[in-house]
PDB file of C-alpha atoms in Angstrom:
ATOM      1  CA  MET A   1       0.864  -6.766   5.949  1.00  0.00           C
ATOM      2  CA  ASN A   2       0.142  -9.656   4.051  1.00  0.00           C
ATOM      3  CA  VAL A   3      -3.420 -10.668   3.884  1.00  0.00           C
ATOM      4  CA  THR A   4      -5.208 -13.390   1.842  1.00  0.00           C
ATOM      5  CA  ARG A   5      -7.960 -12.655  -0.347  1.00  0.00           C
ATOM      6  CA  PRO A   6     -10.593 -14.659  -1.957  1.00  0.00           C
ATOM      7  CA  ALA A   7     -10.441 -13.790  -5.854  1.00  0.00           C
ATOM      8  CA  GLY A   8     -12.907 -12.155  -8.425  1.00  0.00           C
ATOM      9  CA  LEU A   9     -16.258  -9.998  -8.312  1.00  0.00           C
ATOM     10  CA  ALA A  10     -18.116 -12.753  -7.804  1.00  0.00           C
ATOM     11  CA  CYS A  11     -17.303 -13.648  -4.076  1.00  0.00           C
ATOM     12  CA  LEU A  12     -17.208  -9.351  -3.331  1.00  0.00           C
ATOM     13  CA  CYS A  13     -20.872  -8.921  -4.734  1.00  0.00           C
ATOM     14  CA  LEU A  14     -21.768 -12.628  -3.078  1.00  0.00           C
ATOM     15  CA  SER A  15     -20.754 -10.608   0.438  1.00  0.00           C
ATOM     16  CA  VAL A  16     -22.138  -7.650  -0.321  1.00  0.00           C
ATOM     17  CA  ALA A  17     -25.625  -8.929  -1.215  1.00  0.00           C
ATOM     18  CA  LEU A  18     -25.796 -11.077   1.932  1.00  0.00           C
ATOM     19  CA  LEU A  19     -24.298  -8.133   4.303  1.00  0.00           C
ATOM     20  CA  SER A  20     -26.113  -5.405   3.475  1.00  0.00           C
ATOM     21  CA  PRO A  21     -27.208  -3.022   6.613  1.00  0.00           C
ATOM     22  CA  SER A  22     -30.523  -1.839   7.099  1.00  0.00           C
ATOM     23  CA  ALA A  23     -30.487   1.987   7.851  1.00  0.00           C
ATOM     24  CA  ALA A  24     -31.411   1.576  11.008  1.00  0.00           C
ATOM     25  CA  SER A  25     -28.180  -0.381  12.011  1.00  0.00           C
ATOM     26  CA  ALA A  26     -25.810   0.957   9.327  1.00  0.00           C
ATOM     27  CA  GLN A  27     -23.715   2.970  11.970  1.00  0.00           C
ATOM     28  CA  SER A  28     -23.907   0.447  14.371  1.00  0.00           C
ATOM     29  CA  SER A  29     -22.614  -2.100  11.727  1.00  0.00           C
ATOM     30  CA  LEU A  30     -19.583   0.765  10.237  1.00  0.00           C
ATOM     31  CA  ARG A  31     -18.275   0.825  14.372  1.00  0.00           C
ATOM     32  CA  GLU A  32     -18.726  -3.112  14.970  1.00  0.00           C
ATOM     33  CA  THR A  33     -16.549  -3.563  12.043  1.00  0.00           C
ATOM     34  CA  LEU A  34     -14.098  -1.300  12.524  1.00  0.00           C
ATOM     35  CA  ALA A  35     -14.240  -2.487  16.151  1.00  0.00           C
ATOM     36  CA  ARG A  36     -13.008  -6.536  15.183  1.00  0.00           C
ATOM     37  CA  HIS A  37     -10.176  -4.282  13.935  1.00  0.00           C
ATOM     38  CA  GLY A  38      -9.297  -2.951  16.600  1.00  0.00           C
ATOM     39  CA  VAL A  39      -9.814   0.584  15.367  1.00  0.00           C
ATOM     40  CA  GLN A  40     -11.413   2.531  17.922  1.00  0.00           C
ATOM     41  CA  VAL A  41     -13.681   5.725  17.204  1.00  0.00           C
ATOM     42  CA  ARG A  42     -13.486   8.134  19.846  1.00  0.00           C
ATOM     43  CA  ASP A  43     -15.687  11.489  19.672  1.00  0.00           C
ATOM     44  CA  ARG A  44     -14.844  12.590  16.184  1.00  0.00           C
ATOM     45  CA  GLY A  45     -16.473   9.436  15.045  1.00  0.00           C
ATOM     46  CA  ILE A  46     -15.428   7.392  11.307  1.00  0.00           C
ATOM     47  CA  GLU A  47     -14.094  10.171   9.792  1.00  0.00           C
ATOM     48  CA  GLY A  48     -11.810  11.561  13.197  1.00  0.00           C
ATOM     49  CA  ALA A  49     -10.298   8.350  12.979  1.00  0.00           C
ATOM     50  CA  PHE A  50      -9.625   8.298   9.030  1.00  0.00           C
ATOM     51  CA  ASP A  51      -8.386  11.695  10.296  1.00  0.00           C
ATOM     52  CA  ASP A  52      -5.681  10.605  12.001  1.00  0.00           C
ATOM     53  CA  GLY A  53      -4.858   7.921  10.289  1.00  0.00           C
ATOM     54  CA  VAL A  54      -5.572   5.529  12.583  1.00  0.00           C
ATOM     55  CA  GLU A  55      -4.521   1.727  11.311  1.00  0.00           C
ATOM     56  CA  PRO A  56      -6.292  -1.452  11.967  1.00  0.00           C
ATOM     57  CA  ALA A  57      -4.481  -3.156  14.591  1.00  0.00           C
ATOM     58  CA  ILE A  58      -6.374  -6.951  14.138  1.00  0.00           C
ATOM     59  CA  ALA A  59      -5.341  -8.070  10.160  1.00  0.00           C
ATOM     60  CA  VAL A  60      -7.944  -7.170   7.722  1.00  0.00           C
ATOM     61  CA  THR A  61      -9.386 -10.451   6.197  1.00  0.00           C
ATOM     62  CA  PRO A  62     -11.556 -12.264   3.766  1.00  0.00           C
ATOM     63  CA  GLY A  63     -14.785 -10.448   4.588  1.00  0.00           C
ATOM     64  CA  SER A  64     -13.866  -7.285   5.773  1.00  0.00           C
ATOM     65  CA  PHE A  65     -14.893  -4.674   3.830  1.00  0.00           C
ATOM     66  CA  ALA A  66     -18.135  -6.058   3.190  1.00  0.00           C
ATOM     67  CA  VAL A  67     -20.160  -3.978   4.771  1.00  0.00           C
ATOM     68  CA  PRO A  68     -19.035  -0.870   3.776  1.00  0.00           C
ATOM     69  CA  LEU A  69     -18.937  -1.649   0.462  1.00  0.00           C
ATOM     70  CA  ALA A  70     -22.586  -2.657   0.726  1.00  0.00           C
ATOM     71  CA  MET A  71     -23.239   1.217   2.310  1.00  0.00           C
ATOM     72  CA  LEU A  72     -21.361   2.446  -0.408  1.00  0.00           C
ATOM     73  CA  SER A  73     -23.453   0.595  -2.976  1.00  0.00           C
ATOM     74  CA  SER A  74     -26.672   1.479  -1.517  1.00  0.00           C
ATOM     75  CA  GLY A  75     -26.431   3.468   1.397  1.00  0.00           C
ATOM     76  CA  GLU A  76     -27.582   7.044   1.334  1.00  0.00           C
ATOM     77  CA  GLY A  77     -26.309  10.768   2.721  1.00  0.00           C
ATOM     78  CA  ARG A  78     -24.582  10.452   6.034  1.00  0.00           C
ATOM     79  CA  ASP A  79     -24.341   6.298   6.399  1.00  0.00           C
ATOM     80  CA  ARG A  80     -22.612   6.205   2.894  1.00  0.00           C
ATOM     81  CA  ILE A  81     -20.359   9.041   3.997  1.00  0.00           C
ATOM     82  CA  GLU A  82     -18.952   7.337   6.929  1.00  0.00           C
ATOM     83  CA  ALA A  83     -19.093   4.064   4.844  1.00  0.00           C
ATOM     84  CA  ALA A  84     -16.130   5.831   2.713  1.00  0.00           C
ATOM     85  CA  TYR A  85     -14.263   7.008   6.064  1.00  0.00           C
ATOM     86  CA  ALA A  86     -14.582   3.322   7.230  1.00  0.00           C
ATOM     87  CA  PHE A  87     -12.924   1.277   4.113  1.00  0.00           C
ATOM     88  CA  GLY A  88     -10.613   3.972   3.806  1.00  0.00           C
ATOM     89  CA  VAL A  89      -9.763   3.322   7.365  1.00  0.00           C
ATOM     90  CA  LEU A  90      -9.749  -0.638   7.003  1.00  0.00           C
ATOM     91  CA  ALA A  91      -7.863  -0.300   2.685  1.00  0.00           C
ATOM     92  CA  GLY A  92      -4.935   2.208   4.369  1.00  0.00           C
ATOM     93  CA  ARG A  93      -2.211   4.607   2.768  1.00  0.00           C
ATOM     94  CA  SER A  94      -3.042   2.446  -1.319  1.00  0.00           C
ATOM     95  CA  GLY A  95      -5.181   0.172  -0.698  1.00  0.00           C
ATOM     96  CA  ARG A  96      -2.508  -2.364   0.579  1.00  0.00           C
ATOM     97  CA  ALA A  97      -5.070  -3.726   2.655  1.00  0.00           C
ATOM     98  CA  ALA A  98      -7.919  -4.801  -0.025  1.00  0.00           C
ATOM     99  CA  ALA A  99      -8.112  -7.021  -3.149  1.00  0.00           C
ATOM    100  CA  PRO A 100      -8.065  -5.480  -6.438  1.00  0.00           C
ATOM    101  CA  ALA A 101     -11.684  -6.191  -7.070  1.00  0.00           C
ATOM    102  CA  GLU A 102     -12.516  -4.425  -3.561  1.00  0.00           C
ATOM    103  CA  LEU A 103     -10.993  -1.763  -4.443  1.00  0.00           C
ATOM    104  CA  ALA A 104     -12.351  -1.353  -8.528  1.00  0.00           C
ATOM    105  CA  ALA A 105     -15.609  -1.620  -6.351  1.00  0.00           C
ATOM    106  CA  ALA A 106     -15.065   1.268  -4.026  1.00  0.00           C
ATOM    107  CA  GLY A 107     -13.614   3.478  -6.718  1.00  0.00           C
ATOM    108  CA  GLN A 108     -16.785   3.312  -8.260  1.00  0.00           C
ATOM    109  CA  SER A 109     -19.025   4.650  -5.471  1.00  0.00           C
ATOM    110  CA  PHE A 110     -16.024   7.210  -4.911  1.00  0.00           C
ATOM    111  CA  ILE A 111     -16.276   8.363  -8.362  1.00  0.00           C
ATOM    112  CA  GLN A 112     -20.495   8.483  -7.984  1.00  0.00           C
ATOM    113  CA  MET A 113     -19.668  10.482  -4.683  1.00  0.00           C
ATOM    114  CA  MET A 114     -17.632  12.743  -5.990  1.00  0.00           C
ATOM    115  CA  ALA A 115     -20.152  13.827  -8.308  1.00  0.00           C
ATOM    116  CA  SER A 116     -22.881  14.735  -6.187  1.00  0.00           C
ATOM    117  CA  ILE A 117     -24.876  17.196  -5.355  1.00  0.00           C
ATOM    118  CA  ASP A 118     -24.295  17.201  -1.632  1.00  0.00           C
ATOM    119  CA  ARG A 119     -20.941  19.171  -0.626  1.00  0.00           C
ATOM    120  CA  ARG A 120     -19.822  16.592   2.405  1.00  0.00           C
ATOM    121  CA  THR A 121     -20.231  13.764   0.357  1.00  0.00           C
ATOM    122  CA  ARG A 122     -18.224  14.910  -2.718  1.00  0.00           C
ATOM    123  CA  ILE A 123     -15.480  15.436  -0.210  1.00  0.00           C
ATOM    124  CA  ALA A 124     -16.181  12.001   1.336  1.00  0.00           C
ATOM    125  CA  GLY A 125     -15.579  10.617  -2.403  1.00  0.00           C
ATOM    126  CA  ALA A 126     -12.253  12.568  -3.214  1.00  0.00           C
ATOM    127  CA  ARG A 127     -10.727  12.666   0.245  1.00  0.00           C
ATOM    128  CA  VAL A 128     -10.843   8.713   0.940  1.00  0.00           C
ATOM    129  CA  ALA A 129     -10.327   8.002  -2.931  1.00  0.00           C
ATOM    130  CA  GLY A 130      -6.595  10.185  -2.742  1.00  0.00           C
ATOM    131  CA  ARG A 131      -5.734   8.039  -0.174  1.00  0.00           C
ATOM    132  CA  VAL A 132      -6.431   4.367  -0.862  1.00  0.00           C
ATOM    133  CA  PHE A 133      -5.365   4.830  -4.854  1.00  0.00           C
ATOM    134  CA  ALA A 134      -2.171   7.186  -3.569  1.00  0.00           C
ATOM    135  CA  VAL A 135       0.829   6.305  -5.122  1.00  0.00           C
ATOM    136  CA  PRO A 136       3.880   5.927  -2.792  1.00  0.00           C
ATOM    137  CA  LEU A 137       6.329   9.144  -2.684  1.00  0.00           C
ATOM    138  CA  GLN A 138       9.264   6.211  -3.852  1.00  0.00           C
ATOM    139  CA  ALA A 139       7.252   5.494  -6.966  1.00  0.00           C
ATOM    140  CA  ALA A 140       7.156   7.118 -10.292  1.00  0.00           C
ATOM    141  CA  ALA A 141       3.870   9.848 -10.513  1.00  0.00           C
ATOM    142  CA  GLY A 142       1.988   9.183 -12.864  1.00  0.00           C
ATOM    143  CA  THR A 143       1.774   5.423 -11.818  1.00  0.00           C
ATOM    144  CA  ALA A 144      -1.524   5.001 -10.226  1.00  0.00           C
ATOM    145  CA  ASN A 145      -3.866   2.145 -11.280  1.00  0.00           C
ATOM    146  CA  LEU A 146      -6.647   4.244 -11.286  1.00  0.00           C
ATOM    147  CA  PRO A 147     -10.572   3.523 -12.279  1.00  0.00           C
ATOM    148  CA  ALA A 148     -11.211   5.151 -15.153  1.00  0.00           C
ATOM    149  CA  GLY A 149     -13.036   8.447 -15.004  1.00  0.00           C
ATOM    150  CA  MET A 150     -11.512   8.721 -11.550  1.00  0.00           C
ATOM    151  CA  LEU A 151      -9.108  11.882 -12.412  1.00  0.00           C
ATOM    152  CA  ASP A 152     -12.025  13.363 -13.784  1.00  0.00           C
ATOM    153  CA  ALA A 153     -13.891  12.861 -10.647  1.00  0.00           C
ATOM    154  CA  VAL A 154     -11.269  14.838  -8.623  1.00  0.00           C
ATOM    155  CA  PHE A 155     -10.675  17.818 -11.230  1.00  0.00           C
ATOM    156  CA  ALA A 156     -14.977  18.278 -11.282  1.00  0.00           C
ATOM    157  CA  VAL A 157     -14.977  18.313  -7.709  1.00  0.00           C
ATOM    158  CA  PHE A 158     -11.394  21.087  -7.648  1.00  0.00           C
ATOM    159  CA  ASN A 159     -13.328  22.871  -9.938  1.00  0.00           C
ATOM    160  CA  GLN A 160     -15.991  23.520  -7.322  1.00  0.00           C
ATOM    161  CA  ASP A 161     -16.426  26.965  -5.824  1.00  0.00           C
ATOM    162  CA  HIS A 162     -15.993  25.746  -2.262  1.00  0.00           C
ATOM    163  CA  GLU A 163     -12.487  26.110  -0.405  1.00  0.00           C
ATOM    164  CA  PHE A 164     -13.407  23.199   1.275  1.00  0.00           C
ATOM    165  CA  ASP A 165     -13.884  21.120  -2.118  1.00  0.00           C
ATOM    166  CA  GLN A 166     -10.424  22.377  -3.490  1.00  0.00           C
ATOM    167  CA  LEU A 167      -8.910  21.370  -1.053  1.00  0.00           C
ATOM    168  CA  ALA A 168     -10.222  18.153  -0.909  1.00  0.00           C
ATOM    169  CA  ALA A 169      -9.721  18.062  -4.149  1.00  0.00           C
ATOM    170  CA  MET A 170      -6.117  18.849  -3.878  1.00  0.00           C
ATOM    171  CA  ASP A 171      -4.760  16.827  -1.032  1.00  0.00           C
ATOM    172  CA  ALA A 172      -6.010  13.855  -3.977  1.00  0.00           C
ATOM    173  CA  LEU A 173      -4.410  14.963  -6.949  1.00  0.00           C
ATOM    174  CA  GLY A 174      -1.413  15.194  -4.923  1.00  0.00           C
ATOM    175  CA  LEU A 175      -1.810  11.240  -3.283  1.00  0.00           C
ATOM    176  CA  LEU A 176      -2.602  10.463  -6.370  1.00  0.00           C
ATOM    177  CA  ARG A 177       0.380  11.966  -7.852  1.00  0.00           C
ATOM    178  CA  ALA A 178      -1.085  13.516 -11.145  1.00  0.00           C
ATOM    179  CA  THR A 179       1.148  14.815 -13.385  1.00  0.00           C
ATOM    180  CA  MET A 180      -1.546  16.699 -15.450  1.00  0.00           C
ATOM    181  CA  ALA A 181      -2.663  18.407 -12.536  1.00  0.00           C
ATOM    182  CA  VAL A 182       0.739  20.545 -11.915  1.00  0.00           C
ATOM    183  CA  THR A 183       0.102  23.579 -14.492  1.00  0.00           C
ATOM    184  CA  ALA A 184      -3.428  23.973 -12.741  1.00  0.00           C
ATOM    185  CA  LEU A 185      -2.138  23.647  -9.036  1.00  0.00           C
ATOM    186  CA  THR A 186       0.286  26.161  -9.347  1.00  0.00           C
ATOM    187  CA  GLU A 187      -1.643  28.224 -11.222  1.00  0.00           C
ATOM    188  CA  ARG A 188      -4.079  28.032  -8.650  1.00  0.00           C
ATOM    189  CA  TYR A 189      -1.124  28.516  -5.885  1.00  0.00           C
ATOM    190  CA  ALA A 190       0.047  31.786  -6.682  1.00  0.00           C
ATOM    191  CA  PHE A 191      -3.953  32.874  -7.132  1.00  0.00           C
ATOM    192  CA  TYR A 192      -4.595  31.753  -3.181  1.00  0.00           C
ATOM    193  CA  ARG A 193      -1.306  32.908  -2.285  1.00  0.00           C
ATOM    194  CA  GLY A 194      -2.162  36.935  -4.299  1.00  0.00           C
ATOM    195  CA  ALA A 195      -5.617  36.418  -2.534  1.00  0.00           C
ATOM    196  CA  GLY A 196      -4.196  36.035   0.683  1.00  0.00           C
ATOM    197  CA  GLN A 197      -5.913  32.089   1.139  1.00  0.00           C
ATOM    198  CA  ARG A 198      -2.977  30.840   3.334  1.00  0.00           C
ATOM    199  CA  ALA A 199      -4.803  27.634   3.464  1.00  0.00           C
ATOM    200  CA  LEU A 200      -5.497  26.819   0.502  1.00  0.00           C
ATOM    201  CA  ALA A 201      -2.468  28.315  -0.971  1.00  0.00           C
ATOM    202  CA  GLY A 202      -0.714  26.126   1.128  1.00  0.00           C
ATOM    203  CA  GLY A 203      -2.829  22.803  -0.310  1.00  0.00           C
ATOM    204  CA  ALA A 204      -1.429  23.650  -3.406  1.00  0.00           C
ATOM    205  CA  LEU A 205       1.890  23.567  -2.691  1.00  0.00           C
ATOM    206  CA  GLU A 206       1.315  20.414  -0.313  1.00  0.00           C
ATOM    207  CA  ALA A 207      -0.360  18.545  -3.983  1.00  0.00           C
ATOM    208  CA  LEU A 208       3.025  19.736  -5.617  1.00  0.00           C
ATOM    209  CA  ALA A 209       5.620  18.350  -3.797  1.00  0.00           C
ATOM    210  CA  ARG A 210       3.789  15.124  -3.504  1.00  0.00           C
ATOM    211  CA  ILE A 211       4.066  14.883  -7.379  1.00  0.00           C
ATOM    212  CA  GLY A 212       7.504  15.441  -7.816  1.00  0.00           C
ATOM    213  CA  GLU A 213       7.451  17.432 -10.975  1.00  0.00           C
ATOM    214  CA  PRO A 214      11.157  18.780 -11.501  1.00  0.00           C
ATOM    215  CA  SER A 215       9.576  22.484 -11.938  1.00  0.00           C
ATOM    216  CA  SER A 216       7.861  22.781  -8.869  1.00  0.00           C
ATOM    217  CA  VAL A 217      11.439  22.423  -7.050  1.00  0.00           C
ATOM    218  CA  GLU A 218      12.376  26.375  -7.834  1.00  0.00           C
ATOM    219  CA  LEU A 219       8.765  27.402  -6.249  1.00  0.00           C
ATOM    220  CA  VAL A 220       9.081  25.348  -3.288  1.00  0.00           C
ATOM    221  CA  ARG A 221      13.096  27.316  -3.151  1.00  0.00           C
ATOM    222  CA  GLN A 222      11.402  30.872  -3.147  1.00  0.00           C
ATOM    223  CA  VAL A 223       8.741  29.854  -0.769  1.00  0.00           C
ATOM    224  CA  ALA A 224      11.797  28.101   1.584  1.00  0.00           C
ATOM    225  CA  GLY A 225      12.813  31.762   2.083  1.00  0.00           C
ATOM    226  CA  ASP A 226      10.097  34.403   2.315  1.00  0.00           C
ATOM    227  CA  LYS A 227       8.413  35.386   5.415  1.00  0.00           C
ATOM    228  CA  TRP A 228       5.146  33.399   4.125  1.00  0.00           C
ATOM    229  CA  ALA A 229       6.557  30.296   5.164  1.00  0.00           C
ATOM    230  CA  GLY A 230       7.268  31.087   9.079  1.00  0.00           C
ATOM    231  CA  GLY A 231       4.442  30.275  12.162  1.00  0.00           C
ATOM    232  CA  LYS A 232       3.298  27.133  13.572  1.00  0.00           C
ATOM    233  CA  ASP A 233       0.060  25.889  11.342  1.00  0.00           C
ATOM    234  CA  SER A 234      -0.786  23.958   9.016  1.00  0.00           C
ATOM    235  CA  THR A 235       0.435  26.055   5.918  1.00  0.00           C
ATOM    236  CA  ALA A 236       3.346  25.682   7.329  1.00  0.00           C
ATOM    237  CA  LEU A 237       4.072  22.476   8.492  1.00  0.00           C
ATOM    238  CA  ALA A 238       3.000  21.654   4.710  1.00  0.00           C
ATOM    239  CA  VAL A 239       6.120  24.070   3.615  1.00  0.00           C
ATOM    240  CA  SER A 240       8.490  21.961   6.174  1.00  0.00           C
ATOM    241  CA  PHE A 241       6.937  18.961   3.841  1.00  0.00           C
ATOM    242  CA  ALA A 242       7.573  20.737   0.491  1.00  0.00           C
ATOM    243  CA  ARG A 243      11.090  21.550   1.540  1.00  0.00           C
ATOM    244  CA  GLU A 244      12.222  18.323   3.004  1.00  0.00           C
ATOM    245  CA  ARG A 245      10.485  16.848  -0.110  1.00  0.00           C
ATOM    246  CA  LEU A 246      12.131  18.554  -3.140  1.00  0.00           C
ATOM    247  CA  LEU A 247      15.065  20.473  -1.731  1.00  0.00           C
ATOM    248  CA  LYS A 248      16.212  17.561   1.324  1.00  0.00           C
ATOM    249  CA  ASP A 249      17.101  20.781   3.510  1.00  0.00           C
ATOM    250  CA  GLY A 250      16.693  19.464   6.793  1.00  0.00           C
ATOM    251  CA  SER A 251      13.294  20.867   7.016  1.00  0.00           C
ATOM    252  CA  LEU A 252      12.826  16.905   8.752  1.00  0.00           C
ATOM    253  CA  VAL A 253      13.703  18.044  11.985  1.00  0.00           C
ATOM    254  CA  ALA A 254      10.370  20.708  11.951  1.00  0.00           C
ATOM    255  CA  LEU A 255       8.836  17.763  10.958  1.00  0.00           C
ATOM    256  CA  GLN A 256       9.184  16.113  13.939  1.00  0.00           C
ATOM    257  CA  GLN A 257       8.757  17.966  16.637  1.00  0.00           C
ATOM    258  CA  ALA A 258       6.066  19.322  15.617  1.00  0.00           C
ATOM    259  CA  LEU A 259       5.074  15.729  16.314  1.00  0.00           C
ATOM    260  CA  ASP A 260       5.040  17.453  19.995  1.00  0.00           C
ATOM    261  CA  ASP A 261       1.873  19.667  19.197  1.00  0.00           C
ATOM    262  CA  LYS A 262      -1.149  18.256  19.513  1.00  0.00           C
ATOM    263  CA  SER A 263      -3.253  20.107  16.919  1.00  0.00           C
ATOM    264  CA  ARG A 264      -0.535  19.512  14.669  1.00  0.00           C
ATOM    265  CA  ARG A 265       0.240  15.490  14.956  1.00  0.00           C
ATOM    266  CA  ALA A 266      -1.742  13.542  12.898  1.00  0.00           C
ATOM    267  CA  GLN A 267      -0.662  15.910   9.431  1.00  0.00           C
ATOM    268  CA  ALA A 268       2.952  15.323  10.833  1.00  0.00           C
ATOM    269  CA  ARG A 269       3.174  12.023  11.211  1.00  0.00           C
ATOM    270  CA  GLY A 270       1.311  12.124   7.927  1.00  0.00           C
ATOM    271  CA  TYR A 271       4.170  13.332   6.242  1.00  0.00           C
ATOM    272  CA  LEU A 272       6.551  11.542   8.107  1.00  0.00           C
ATOM    273  CA  ILE A 273       5.216   7.987   7.243  1.00  0.00           C
ATOM    274  CA  GLU A 274       5.303   9.749   3.372  1.00  0.00           C
ATOM    275  CA  LEU A 275       8.310  10.066   3.730  1.00  0.00           C
ATOM    276  CA  GLY A 276       9.248   6.520   4.668  1.00  0.00           C
ATOM    277  CA  VAL A 277      11.123   7.819   8.296  1.00  0.00           C
ATOM    278  CA  PRO A 278      10.108   5.723  11.140  1.00  0.00           C
ATOM    279  CA  VAL A 279       7.115   7.358  13.438  1.00  0.00           C
ATOM    280  CA  PRO A 280       7.082   5.896  17.079  1.00  0.00           C
TER     281      PRO A 280
END
């Protein structure tokens, strides 16, 4: 999507100041903003649209991010969380629809969110930061242009006790293709698998596959040959993604077949898009 954006933080800050919504109208303002870009918010709300990888059907233009950015900087609780997911929907993977100044402003808000005492706020900050600043699989790992302190913030979420924090942080570390996280993710994979925490082990494996370091190839090869990789849950699909990404062993077929499974369609679609495979 080719988008012409105003340059510089001055224009961005002016837009935010002029369009800061009241707390009472926050939810409707975000939904109206998404609707103007052809994004239909259904029963699962803005977070559900983010989860499903919904993309704007109408081009993002100057001023599109004003409301979510205002709420990210001044909102609290659910309003701020919804604003983060709305920004993620509009910006798209790797922030391709946002200007550098907008990404920088949002990035600082995500860092603050990841330091929150509220779990849902931390998780939203990590998830959206991972997608918006994602490094494509076709690019070299470790090349993300991240705001200062972002990786430290993601690692802080990774080290939280709750599994949802850990899953969100692993998702972000993988999308950011943080090579410095390979050792920690490999150790976590072994720990989670030994403890029978299948979803967490799958999250660690998925992150390692995205980062794509040579040291992870043998690990994926071992997983491909044991029963743990079987089944039709999200972890089995993550294994298929890891196999296709690092082994190129024909597991692409399993990802394509999962598009017919309503419970795994969004996950499979996301993997295929990352791998550069056309998705109908």
